[in-house]
């Protein structure tokens, strides 16, 4: 095997390896493997130990082992499924090999008296311990083949690719590594698990020594794995920081709120800002006065008052003669923001445009015109705001209310949008609007530090005064009647209530039907109450009417789908029933529950679950009962559901890490952050190379 290499391994196609033709290469492409370096970075998911033979008498179910013995009998058995059973014996015991697919030749080869070595997983079968479809070798008495001297890698399974082939590729790849073609990119002082170079780590992980700690490897905690995870996390971080640098290299217009406008606004609010709100706004204000675009994330618990902070930022844009755009993730929330902003800013003479996907025809054209000629200083809407036909006159600030649904890529698309507007606008190119991102519920710290590394972070860590913590109980739905009585009692005391219906599937239609059925049922049982219904299928006008009626108290009980998760603010509502809460994630439950506890009355949230609950379900309801603290709930959510779900990026494959795990490797993040800054400052060329290694092509954040 003498492959000549002139190029580095990332530039060497897999077809350079022996036995890789076009067809095979195409299968590998499906796994994202194009170069020899990709082969090396395609790591095993687990290992089996083929370095020693286990006595048959010592076998345990579920273990992956090697045995050696003599065939005592081979028979076809006609049970539920026809199978070939082959009894193998050594001097400690016997075990049965079972084949459901076999050829006549195979049957003949497995002849009584023949010596055999088998690899496979032991399980309990109908004849005692069995191995299904083992890999095996028939042994010639004279020279039993050597055993492996390293652990055997098991790679992520893919159709048409056998483990043997994957091992052979890795083997060839490892043999090709030299210090030139697989460069060490981490400066020594930055590598936390020194002692392992990149090449060492890859060798170890493809072919661990016989005594390697399998438990550590299985948990992803081995120093070699941590070495790679660190490099990968560092690279993602670098990519985001680079992006930040790029954005900040653009100029922007500094924004400031004229003093009088600021005063007027604060006076019209009807409340004073909390210290936390003031503090966070100071941070924003200081960003806005700079000639580089602000890139800031504001986190705060449900009800901590993020909207008013956004309004202040918008006021700075408007007061400086620029436009501000506020983007919400859902129609209802956009609607809510429009209401808030109209209440607050219309009296100050500020015109607000409104744009959602549902707005069509003349109405849409009128809004588009107001946005384009600048007569609307503020624009509120959904992601429809950033469709191609929307032309801003002079966009100075983008506020994104995230609800965990816009990811990095979308944020980037928006920045580009702002830039494009400016670039094509009369005032010349090369500018980015300021950007403020708000999350609906807190994000665990380590996640925020990695997924939002391009943003500065502010936290509103205080609720407005006068809120009473919501008391939460979990009740099985066989006590539904009791809860209905409770609703009756609450409403007879002039309090209002929500009844939230949830569905397993995300279907507007089914969800609306379920909510309608529940509303009808409750109306029968509670004839004296005025019951309203709101769901995502209603027209905007209808939603508005229902919400208005609930706000004024005309409606006692509002039956709703999870559309009210956000954007509903009725302080007199003090009871919320959530049906099948086990179907929802913690962040969503917390967000829902945040709709009550907004007034001074004691508030309750009833989690009306369907038993039996999974362990995970039990855990989730327990944490909801225990705490109202969104930051604690976020940490628990991360623990129970993993980072992809918590960030809401699983579907979009947003952060696709190959080796690192944002949760398991959270302890690396502080180091990663520090190292990333250092590296970018001292060795920008290494940053480039790392990014090319780990984030080739489209995955790169900057390339949106
Ligand atoms: P969230 O942070 O969940 O987006 P909102 O911005 O919707 O919260 O605020 C929740 C409610 O609290 C709104 O009715 C808002 O007007 C009110 N609010 C915000 N700040 C204060 C404050 N400092 N004092 C009293 N009420 C406030
Ligand atoms: Mg909000």
PDB file of C-alpha atoms in Angstrom, residues 64-320:
ATOM      1  CA  UNK A  64     -19.623  -7.927  22.847  1.00  0.00           C
ATOM      2  CA  UNK A  65     -17.057 -10.698  22.851  1.00  0.00           C
ATOM      3  CA  UNK A  66     -14.761 -13.077  21.036  1.00  0.00           C
ATOM      4  CA  UNK A  67     -15.108 -16.809  21.673  1.00  0.00           C
ATOM      5  CA  UNK A  68     -13.261 -19.766  20.304  1.00  0.00           C
ATOM      6  CA  UNK A  69     -14.407 -23.383  20.404  1.00  0.00           C
ATOM      7  CA  UNK A  70     -15.366 -26.505  18.539  1.00  0.00           C
ATOM      8  CA  UNK A  71     -18.593 -27.013  16.647  1.00  0.00           C
ATOM      9  CA  UNK A  72     -20.628 -29.797  18.289  1.00  0.00           C
ATOM     10  CA  UNK A  73     -23.684 -29.752  16.044  1.00  0.00           C
ATOM     11  CA  UNK A  74     -25.260 -27.692  13.261  1.00  0.00           C
ATOM     12  CA  UNK A  75     -29.000 -28.059  12.601  1.00  0.00           C
ATOM     13  CA  UNK A  76     -31.784 -26.280  10.837  1.00  0.00           C
ATOM     14  CA  UNK A  77     -34.589 -25.563  13.279  1.00  0.00           C
ATOM     15  CA  UNK A  78     -38.152 -24.776  12.246  1.00  0.00           C
ATOM     16  CA  UNK A  79     -39.563 -22.505  14.906  1.00  0.00           C
ATOM     17  CA  UNK A  80     -41.404 -19.241  14.378  1.00  0.00           C
ATOM     18  CA  UNK A  81     -38.666 -18.543  11.867  1.00  0.00           C
ATOM     19  CA  UNK A  82     -36.481 -21.075  10.187  1.00  0.00           C
ATOM     20  CA  UNK A  83     -32.960 -20.740  11.511  1.00  0.00           C
ATOM     21  CA  UNK A  84     -29.598 -22.420  11.451  1.00  0.00           C
ATOM     22  CA  UNK A  85     -28.350 -23.263  14.934  1.00  0.00           C
ATOM     23  CA  UNK A  86     -24.736 -24.069  15.535  1.00  0.00           C
ATOM     24  CA  UNK A  87     -23.564 -25.282  18.959  1.00  0.00           C
ATOM     25  CA  UNK A  88     -20.048 -24.275  19.920  1.00  0.00           C
ATOM     26  CA  UNK A  89     -18.203 -25.633  22.922  1.00  0.00           C
ATOM     27  CA  UNK A  90     -14.960 -24.865  24.701  1.00  0.00           C
ATOM     28  CA  UNK A  91     -13.737 -26.452  27.897  1.00  0.00           C
ATOM     29  CA  UNK A  92     -15.875 -24.098  30.009  1.00  0.00           C
ATOM     30  CA  UNK A  93     -19.305 -24.341  28.355  1.00  0.00           C
ATOM     31  CA  UNK A  94     -21.428 -24.182  25.209  1.00  0.00           C
ATOM     32  CA  UNK A  95     -23.261 -21.448  23.335  1.00  0.00           C
ATOM     33  CA  UNK A  96     -25.489 -21.384  20.250  1.00  0.00           C
ATOM     34  CA  UNK A  97     -24.859 -19.353  17.124  1.00  0.00           C
ATOM     35  CA  UNK A  98     -28.088 -18.542  15.331  1.00  0.00           C
ATOM     36  CA  UNK A  99     -28.435 -17.559  11.674  1.00  0.00           C
ATOM     37  CA  UNK A 100     -31.748 -16.519  10.150  1.00  0.00           C
ATOM     38  CA  UNK A 101     -30.193 -16.078   6.740  1.00  0.00           C
ATOM     39  CA  UNK A 102     -27.785 -18.728   5.585  1.00  0.00           C
ATOM     40  CA  UNK A 103     -26.674 -20.627   2.526  1.00  0.00           C
ATOM     41  CA  UNK A 104     -26.265 -24.344   2.013  1.00  0.00           C
ATOM     42  CA  UNK A 105     -22.518 -23.815   1.687  1.00  0.00           C
ATOM     43  CA  UNK A 106     -22.443 -22.019   4.995  1.00  0.00           C
ATOM     44  CA  UNK A 107     -24.280 -24.863   6.621  1.00  0.00           C
ATOM     45  CA  UNK A 108     -21.798 -27.357   5.256  1.00  0.00           C
ATOM     46  CA  UNK A 109     -18.824 -25.289   6.357  1.00  0.00           C
ATOM     47  CA  UNK A 110     -20.045 -25.209   9.914  1.00  0.00           C
ATOM     48  CA  UNK A 111     -19.294 -28.884  10.239  1.00  0.00           C
ATOM     49  CA  UNK A 112     -19.159 -30.766  13.504  1.00  0.00           C
ATOM     50  CA  UNK A 113     -15.628 -30.946  14.875  1.00  0.00           C
ATOM     51  CA  UNK A 114     -14.531 -27.768  13.081  1.00  0.00           C
ATOM     52  CA  UNK A 115     -12.793 -25.111  15.257  1.00  0.00           C
ATOM     53  CA  UNK A 116     -14.294 -21.630  15.017  1.00  0.00           C
ATOM     54  CA  UNK A 117     -13.679 -18.127  16.314  1.00  0.00           C
ATOM     55  CA  UNK A 118     -16.726 -15.812  16.589  1.00  0.00           C
ATOM     56  CA  UNK A 119     -17.297 -12.114  17.231  1.00  0.00           C
ATOM     57  CA  UNK A 120     -20.661 -10.841  18.309  1.00  0.00           C
ATOM     58  CA  UNK A 121     -23.077  -9.784  20.961  1.00  0.00           C
ATOM     59  CA  UNK A 122     -24.322 -12.338  23.467  1.00  0.00           C
ATOM     60  CA  UNK A 123     -28.043 -12.409  24.144  1.00  0.00           C
ATOM     61  CA  UNK A 124     -30.550 -14.635  25.858  1.00  0.00           C
ATOM     62  CA  UNK A 125     -32.274 -16.842  23.304  1.00  0.00           C
ATOM     63  CA  UNK A 126     -34.673 -19.755  23.481  1.00  0.00           C
ATOM     64  CA  UNK A 127     -31.787 -22.216  23.816  1.00  0.00           C
ATOM     65  CA  UNK A 128     -29.946 -20.256  26.501  1.00  0.00           C
ATOM     66  CA  UNK A 129     -27.163 -17.847  25.613  1.00  0.00           C
ATOM     67  CA  UNK A 130     -26.961 -17.198  21.875  1.00  0.00           C
ATOM     68  CA  UNK A 131     -25.156 -15.028  19.361  1.00  0.00           C
ATOM     69  CA  UNK A 132     -27.188 -13.915  16.343  1.00  0.00           C
ATOM     70  CA  UNK A 133     -25.308 -13.665  13.077  1.00  0.00           C
ATOM     71  CA  UNK A 134     -21.817 -13.502  14.492  1.00  0.00           C
ATOM     72  CA  UNK A 135     -18.861 -12.590  12.348  1.00  0.00           C
ATOM     73  CA  UNK A 136     -16.787 -15.789  12.362  1.00  0.00           C
ATOM     74  CA  UNK A 137     -13.630 -17.433  11.131  1.00  0.00           C
ATOM     75  CA  UNK A 138     -13.050 -21.154  10.757  1.00  0.00           C
ATOM     76  CA  UNK A 139      -9.689 -22.048  12.249  1.00  0.00           C
ATOM     77  CA  UNK A 140      -7.035 -24.273  10.768  1.00  0.00           C
ATOM     78  CA  UNK A 141      -5.553 -26.235  13.633  1.00  0.00           C
ATOM     79  CA  UNK A 142      -1.978 -25.292  12.859  1.00  0.00           C
ATOM     80  CA  UNK A 143      -1.949 -21.471  12.942  1.00  0.00           C
ATOM     81  CA  UNK A 144      -4.787 -19.718  14.822  1.00  0.00           C
ATOM     82  CA  UNK A 145      -4.750 -16.116  13.569  1.00  0.00           C
ATOM     83  CA  UNK A 146      -3.499 -13.391  15.882  1.00  0.00           C
ATOM     84  CA  UNK A 147      -6.054 -11.471  17.891  1.00  0.00           C
ATOM     85  CA  UNK A 148      -6.446  -7.725  17.426  1.00  0.00           C
ATOM     86  CA  UNK A 149      -4.061  -5.635  19.455  1.00  0.00           C
ATOM     87  CA  UNK A 150      -6.286  -2.612  19.684  1.00  0.00           C
ATOM     88  CA  UNK A 151      -9.993  -2.243  20.400  1.00  0.00           C
ATOM     89  CA  UNK A 152     -12.201  -2.607  17.356  1.00  0.00           C
ATOM     90  CA  UNK A 153     -14.083   0.473  16.215  1.00  0.00           C
ATOM     91  CA  UNK A 154     -17.780   0.391  15.433  1.00  0.00           C
ATOM     92  CA  UNK A 155     -18.711   3.270  13.140  1.00  0.00           C
ATOM     93  CA  UNK A 156     -22.093   4.925  12.752  1.00  0.00           C
ATOM     94  CA  UNK A 157     -24.009   2.487  10.582  1.00  0.00           C
ATOM     95  CA  UNK A 158     -24.946   3.440   7.061  1.00  0.00           C
ATOM     96  CA  UNK A 159     -26.628   1.354   4.470  1.00  0.00           C
ATOM     97  CA  UNK A 160     -24.240  -0.388   2.158  1.00  0.00           C
ATOM     98  CA  UNK A 161     -21.150   0.344   4.202  1.00  0.00           C
ATOM     99  CA  UNK A 162     -19.795  -2.515   6.238  1.00  0.00           C
ATOM    100  CA  UNK A 163     -17.808  -2.032   9.397  1.00  0.00           C
ATOM    101  CA  UNK A 164     -14.878  -3.827   7.824  1.00  0.00           C
ATOM    102  CA  UNK A 165     -14.766  -1.328   4.991  1.00  0.00           C
ATOM    103  CA  UNK A 166     -14.971   1.623   7.331  1.00  0.00           C
ATOM    104  CA  UNK A 167     -12.164   0.152   9.416  1.00  0.00           C
ATOM    105  CA  UNK A 168     -10.040  -0.372   6.374  1.00  0.00           C
ATOM    106  CA  UNK A 169     -10.542   3.262   5.347  1.00  0.00           C
ATOM    107  CA  UNK A 170      -9.638   4.536   8.780  1.00  0.00           C
ATOM    108  CA  UNK A 171      -6.639   2.285   8.820  1.00  0.00           C
ATOM    109  CA  UNK A 172      -5.381   3.626   5.529  1.00  0.00           C
ATOM    110  CA  UNK A 173      -6.132   7.194   6.564  1.00  0.00           C
ATOM    111  CA  UNK A 174      -4.185   6.836   9.791  1.00  0.00           C
ATOM    112  CA  UNK A 175      -1.229   5.410   7.931  1.00  0.00           C
ATOM    113  CA  UNK A 176      -1.095   8.507   5.761  1.00  0.00           C
ATOM    114  CA  UNK A 177      -0.885  11.042   8.564  1.00  0.00           C
ATOM    115  CA  UNK A 178       2.268  13.098   8.635  1.00  0.00           C
ATOM    116  CA  UNK A 179       2.914  16.344  10.457  1.00  0.00           C
ATOM    117  CA  UNK A 180       2.670  18.168   7.133  1.00  0.00           C
ATOM    118  CA  UNK A 181      -0.590  16.899   5.829  1.00  0.00           C
ATOM    119  CA  UNK A 182      -2.556  17.026   9.085  1.00  0.00           C
ATOM    120  CA  UNK A 183      -1.350  20.117  10.749  1.00  0.00           C
ATOM    121  CA  UNK A 184      -1.559  20.767  14.440  1.00  0.00           C
ATOM    122  CA  UNK A 185      -3.484  24.041  14.602  1.00  0.00           C
ATOM    123  CA  UNK A 186      -3.849  24.627  18.321  1.00  0.00           C
ATOM    124  CA  UNK A 187      -0.950  26.527  19.810  1.00  0.00           C
ATOM    125  CA  UNK A 188       0.422  24.471  22.660  1.00  0.00           C
ATOM    126  CA  UNK A 189      -0.654  26.824  25.424  1.00  0.00           C
ATOM    127  CA  UNK A 190      -4.258  26.667  24.240  1.00  0.00           C
ATOM    128  CA  UNK A 191      -4.709  22.913  24.021  1.00  0.00           C
ATOM    129  CA  UNK A 192      -6.273  21.940  27.320  1.00  0.00           C
ATOM    130  CA  UNK A 193      -5.553  18.231  27.020  1.00  0.00           C
ATOM    131  CA  UNK A 194      -1.936  18.554  26.094  1.00  0.00           C
ATOM    132  CA  UNK A 195      -0.142  15.305  25.706  1.00  0.00           C
ATOM    133  CA  UNK A 196      -2.333  14.429  22.755  1.00  0.00           C
ATOM    134  CA  UNK A 197      -1.670  16.022  19.422  1.00  0.00           C
ATOM    135  CA  UNK A 198      -4.474  15.979  16.899  1.00  0.00           C
ATOM    136  CA  UNK A 199      -2.861  13.015  15.156  1.00  0.00           C
ATOM    137  CA  UNK A 200      -2.421  11.157  18.456  1.00  0.00           C
ATOM    138  CA  UNK A 201      -6.036  11.779  19.367  1.00  0.00           C
ATOM    139  CA  UNK A 202      -7.320  10.505  16.037  1.00  0.00           C
ATOM    140  CA  UNK A 203      -5.108   7.409  16.166  1.00  0.00           C
ATOM    141  CA  UNK A 204      -6.273   6.674  19.664  1.00  0.00           C
ATOM    142  CA  UNK A 205      -9.938   7.083  18.833  1.00  0.00           C
ATOM    143  CA  UNK A 206      -9.885   4.901  15.739  1.00  0.00           C
ATOM    144  CA  UNK A 207      -7.738   2.225  17.333  1.00  0.00           C
ATOM    145  CA  UNK A 208      -7.689   2.499  21.113  1.00  0.00           C
ATOM    146  CA  UNK A 209      -5.232   0.259  22.928  1.00  0.00           C
ATOM    147  CA  UNK A 210      -6.570  -2.914  24.496  1.00  0.00           C
ATOM    148  CA  UNK A 211      -6.562  -1.407  27.977  1.00  0.00           C
ATOM    149  CA  UNK A 212      -8.381   1.808  26.996  1.00  0.00           C
ATOM    150  CA  UNK A 213     -11.039   2.957  29.489  1.00  0.00           C
ATOM    151  CA  UNK A 214     -14.209   2.020  27.602  1.00  0.00           C
ATOM    152  CA  UNK A 215     -16.503   3.764  30.062  1.00  0.00           C
ATOM    153  CA  UNK A 216     -14.734   7.082  29.557  1.00  0.00           C
ATOM    154  CA  UNK A 217     -14.809   6.633  25.797  1.00  0.00           C
ATOM    155  CA  UNK A 218     -18.493   5.761  25.864  1.00  0.00           C
ATOM    156  CA  UNK A 219     -19.204   8.888  27.885  1.00  0.00           C
ATOM    157  CA  UNK A 220     -17.132  11.050  25.536  1.00  0.00           C
ATOM    158  CA  UNK A 221     -14.932  12.055  28.440  1.00  0.00           C
ATOM    159  CA  UNK A 222     -11.628  10.624  27.348  1.00  0.00           C
ATOM    160  CA  UNK A 223      -8.858  13.262  27.044  1.00  0.00           C
ATOM    161  CA  UNK A 224      -8.516  12.538  23.323  1.00  0.00           C
ATOM    162  CA  UNK A 225     -12.225  13.180  22.796  1.00  0.00           C
ATOM    163  CA  UNK A 226     -12.054  16.290  24.908  1.00  0.00           C
ATOM    164  CA  UNK A 227      -9.072  17.425  22.872  1.00  0.00           C
ATOM    165  CA  UNK A 228     -11.136  17.203  19.688  1.00  0.00           C
ATOM    166  CA  UNK A 229     -14.276  18.605  21.273  1.00  0.00           C
ATOM    167  CA  UNK A 230     -12.294  21.583  22.437  1.00  0.00           C
ATOM    168  CA  UNK A 231     -10.937  22.219  18.980  1.00  0.00           C
ATOM    169  CA  UNK A 232     -14.384  21.906  17.463  1.00  0.00           C
ATOM    170  CA  UNK A 233     -16.089  24.203  19.965  1.00  0.00           C
ATOM    171  CA  UNK A 234     -13.256  26.651  19.612  1.00  0.00           C
ATOM    172  CA  UNK A 235     -13.773  26.678  15.879  1.00  0.00           C
ATOM    173  CA  UNK A 236     -17.495  27.377  16.124  1.00  0.00           C
ATOM    174  CA  UNK A 237     -16.687  30.131  18.512  1.00  0.00           C
ATOM    175  CA  UNK A 238     -14.076  31.569  16.205  1.00  0.00           C
ATOM    176  CA  UNK A 239     -16.504  31.495  13.356  1.00  0.00           C
ATOM    177  CA  UNK A 240     -19.049  33.488  15.337  1.00  0.00           C
ATOM    178  CA  UNK A 241     -16.433  35.922  16.595  1.00  0.00           C
ATOM    179  CA  UNK A 242     -15.157  36.407  13.090  1.00  0.00           C
ATOM    180  CA  UNK A 243     -18.634  37.112  11.968  1.00  0.00           C
ATOM    181  CA  UNK A 244     -18.959  39.627  14.751  1.00  0.00           C
ATOM    182  CA  UNK A 245     -15.714  41.277  13.700  1.00  0.00           C
ATOM    183  CA  UNK A 246     -16.893  41.434  10.144  1.00  0.00           C
ATOM    184  CA  UNK A 247     -20.178  43.050  11.130  1.00  0.00           C
ATOM    185  CA  UNK A 248     -18.416  45.464  13.408  1.00  0.00           C
ATOM    186  CA  UNK A 249     -15.997  46.438  10.703  1.00  0.00           C
ATOM    187  CA  UNK A 250     -18.944  48.061   8.998  1.00  0.00           C
ATOM    188  CA  UNK A 251     -19.838  51.483  10.089  1.00  0.00           C
ATOM    189  CA  UNK A 252     -23.206  52.517  11.362  1.00  0.00           C
ATOM    190  CA  UNK A 253     -24.911  55.658  12.487  1.00  0.00           C
ATOM    191  CA  UNK A 254     -24.745  56.225  16.232  1.00  0.00           C
ATOM    192  CA  UNK A 255     -28.221  56.552  17.732  1.00  0.00           C
ATOM    193  CA  UNK A 256     -29.409  58.506  20.729  1.00  0.00           C
ATOM    194  CA  UNK A 257     -32.775  59.314  22.243  1.00  0.00           C
ATOM    195  CA  UNK A 258     -33.461  63.022  22.417  1.00  0.00           C
ATOM    196  CA  UNK A 259     -33.872  63.837  26.100  1.00  0.00           C
ATOM    197  CA  UNK A 260     -37.353  65.216  25.745  1.00  0.00           C
ATOM    198  CA  UNK A 261     -38.673  62.259  23.807  1.00  0.00           C
ATOM    199  CA  UNK A 262     -37.175  59.965  26.433  1.00  0.00           C
ATOM    200  CA  UNK A 263     -38.867  61.840  29.275  1.00  0.00           C
ATOM    201  CA  UNK A 264     -42.183  61.932  27.503  1.00  0.00           C
ATOM    202  CA  UNK A 265     -42.046  58.228  26.899  1.00  0.00           C
ATOM    203  CA  UNK A 266     -41.188  57.317  30.474  1.00  0.00           C
ATOM    204  CA  UNK A 267     -43.936  59.533  31.811  1.00  0.00           C
ATOM    205  CA  UNK A 268     -46.545  58.014  29.566  1.00  0.00           C
ATOM    206  CA  UNK A 269     -45.741  54.462  30.644  1.00  0.00           C
ATOM    207  CA  UNK A 270     -47.713  54.409  33.874  1.00  0.00           C
ATOM    208  CA  UNK A 271     -44.941  52.533  35.682  1.00  0.00           C
ATOM    209  CA  UNK A 272     -41.306  53.093  36.435  1.00  0.00           C
ATOM    210  CA  UNK A 273     -38.635  50.877  34.998  1.00  0.00           C
ATOM    211  CA  UNK A 274     -37.134  48.304  37.296  1.00  0.00           C
ATOM    212  CA  UNK A 275     -33.467  48.675  38.144  1.00  0.00           C
ATOM    213  CA  UNK A 276     -32.711  45.731  35.923  1.00  0.00           C
ATOM    214  CA  UNK A 277     -34.531  47.296  32.976  1.00  0.00           C
ATOM    215  CA  UNK A 278     -32.659  50.558  33.494  1.00  0.00           C
ATOM    216  CA  UNK A 279     -29.365  48.779  33.766  1.00  0.00           C
ATOM    217  CA  UNK A 280     -29.920  46.804  30.582  1.00  0.00           C
ATOM    218  CA  UNK A 281     -31.095  49.844  28.711  1.00  0.00           C
ATOM    219  CA  UNK A 282     -27.938  51.679  29.774  1.00  0.00           C
ATOM    220  CA  UNK A 283     -25.927  48.879  28.203  1.00  0.00           C
ATOM    221  CA  UNK A 284     -27.929  49.187  25.016  1.00  0.00           C
ATOM    222  CA  UNK A 285     -27.703  52.944  25.020  1.00  0.00           C
ATOM    223  CA  UNK A 286     -23.964  52.810  25.320  1.00  0.00           C
ATOM    224  CA  UNK A 287     -23.763  50.385  22.365  1.00  0.00           C
ATOM    225  CA  UNK A 288     -25.972  52.591  20.258  1.00  0.00           C
ATOM    226  CA  UNK A 289     -23.775  55.643  20.662  1.00  0.00           C
ATOM    227  CA  UNK A 290     -20.919  53.833  18.940  1.00  0.00           C
ATOM    228  CA  UNK A 291     -20.211  53.996  15.234  1.00  0.00           C
ATOM    229  CA  UNK A 292     -20.170  50.180  15.037  1.00  0.00           C
ATOM    230  CA  UNK A 293     -23.366  48.162  14.958  1.00  0.00           C
ATOM    231  CA  UNK A 294     -24.644  46.940  18.298  1.00  0.00           C
ATOM    232  CA  UNK A 295     -24.879  43.152  18.564  1.00  0.00           C
ATOM    233  CA  UNK A 296     -26.650  42.452  21.795  1.00  0.00           C
ATOM    234  CA  UNK A 297     -28.761  39.714  23.297  1.00  0.00           C
ATOM    235  CA  UNK A 298     -31.246  40.541  26.046  1.00  0.00           C
ATOM    236  CA  UNK A 299     -32.381  37.695  28.221  1.00  0.00           C
ATOM    237  CA  UNK A 300     -35.022  37.942  30.868  1.00  0.00           C
ATOM    238  CA  UNK A 301     -37.615  35.765  32.441  1.00  0.00           C
ATOM    239  CA  UNK A 302     -41.194  35.733  31.248  1.00  0.00           C
ATOM    240  CA  UNK A 303     -42.807  39.003  32.258  1.00  0.00           C
ATOM    241  CA  UNK A 304     -39.566  40.742  33.147  1.00  0.00           C
ATOM    242  CA  UNK A 305     -40.497  43.527  30.749  1.00  0.00           C
ATOM    243  CA  UNK A 306     -38.273  43.109  27.732  1.00  0.00           C
ATOM    244  CA  UNK A 307     -40.698  44.822  25.380  1.00  0.00           C
ATOM    245  CA  UNK A 308     -40.399  48.227  26.970  1.00  0.00           C
ATOM    246  CA  UNK A 309     -36.627  47.986  26.747  1.00  0.00           C
ATOM    247  CA  UNK A 310     -36.983  47.226  23.047  1.00  0.00           C
ATOM    248  CA  UNK A 311     -39.261  50.232  22.722  1.00  0.00           C
ATOM    249  CA  UNK A 312     -36.616  52.460  24.261  1.00  0.00           C
ATOM    250  CA  UNK A 313     -34.055  51.185  21.789  1.00  0.00           C
ATOM    251  CA  UNK A 314     -36.516  51.794  18.962  1.00  0.00           C
ATOM    252  CA  UNK A 315     -37.041  55.301  20.268  1.00  0.00           C
ATOM    253  CA  UNK A 316     -33.316  55.931  19.924  1.00  0.00           C
ATOM    254  CA  UNK A 317     -33.502  54.952  16.274  1.00  0.00           C
ATOM    255  CA  UNK A 318     -36.583  57.006  15.592  1.00  0.00           C
ATOM    256  CA  UNK A 319     -35.252  59.959  17.558  1.00  0.00           C
ATOM    257  CA  UNK A 320     -32.162  59.869  15.371  1.00  0.00           C
TER     258      UNK A 320
END
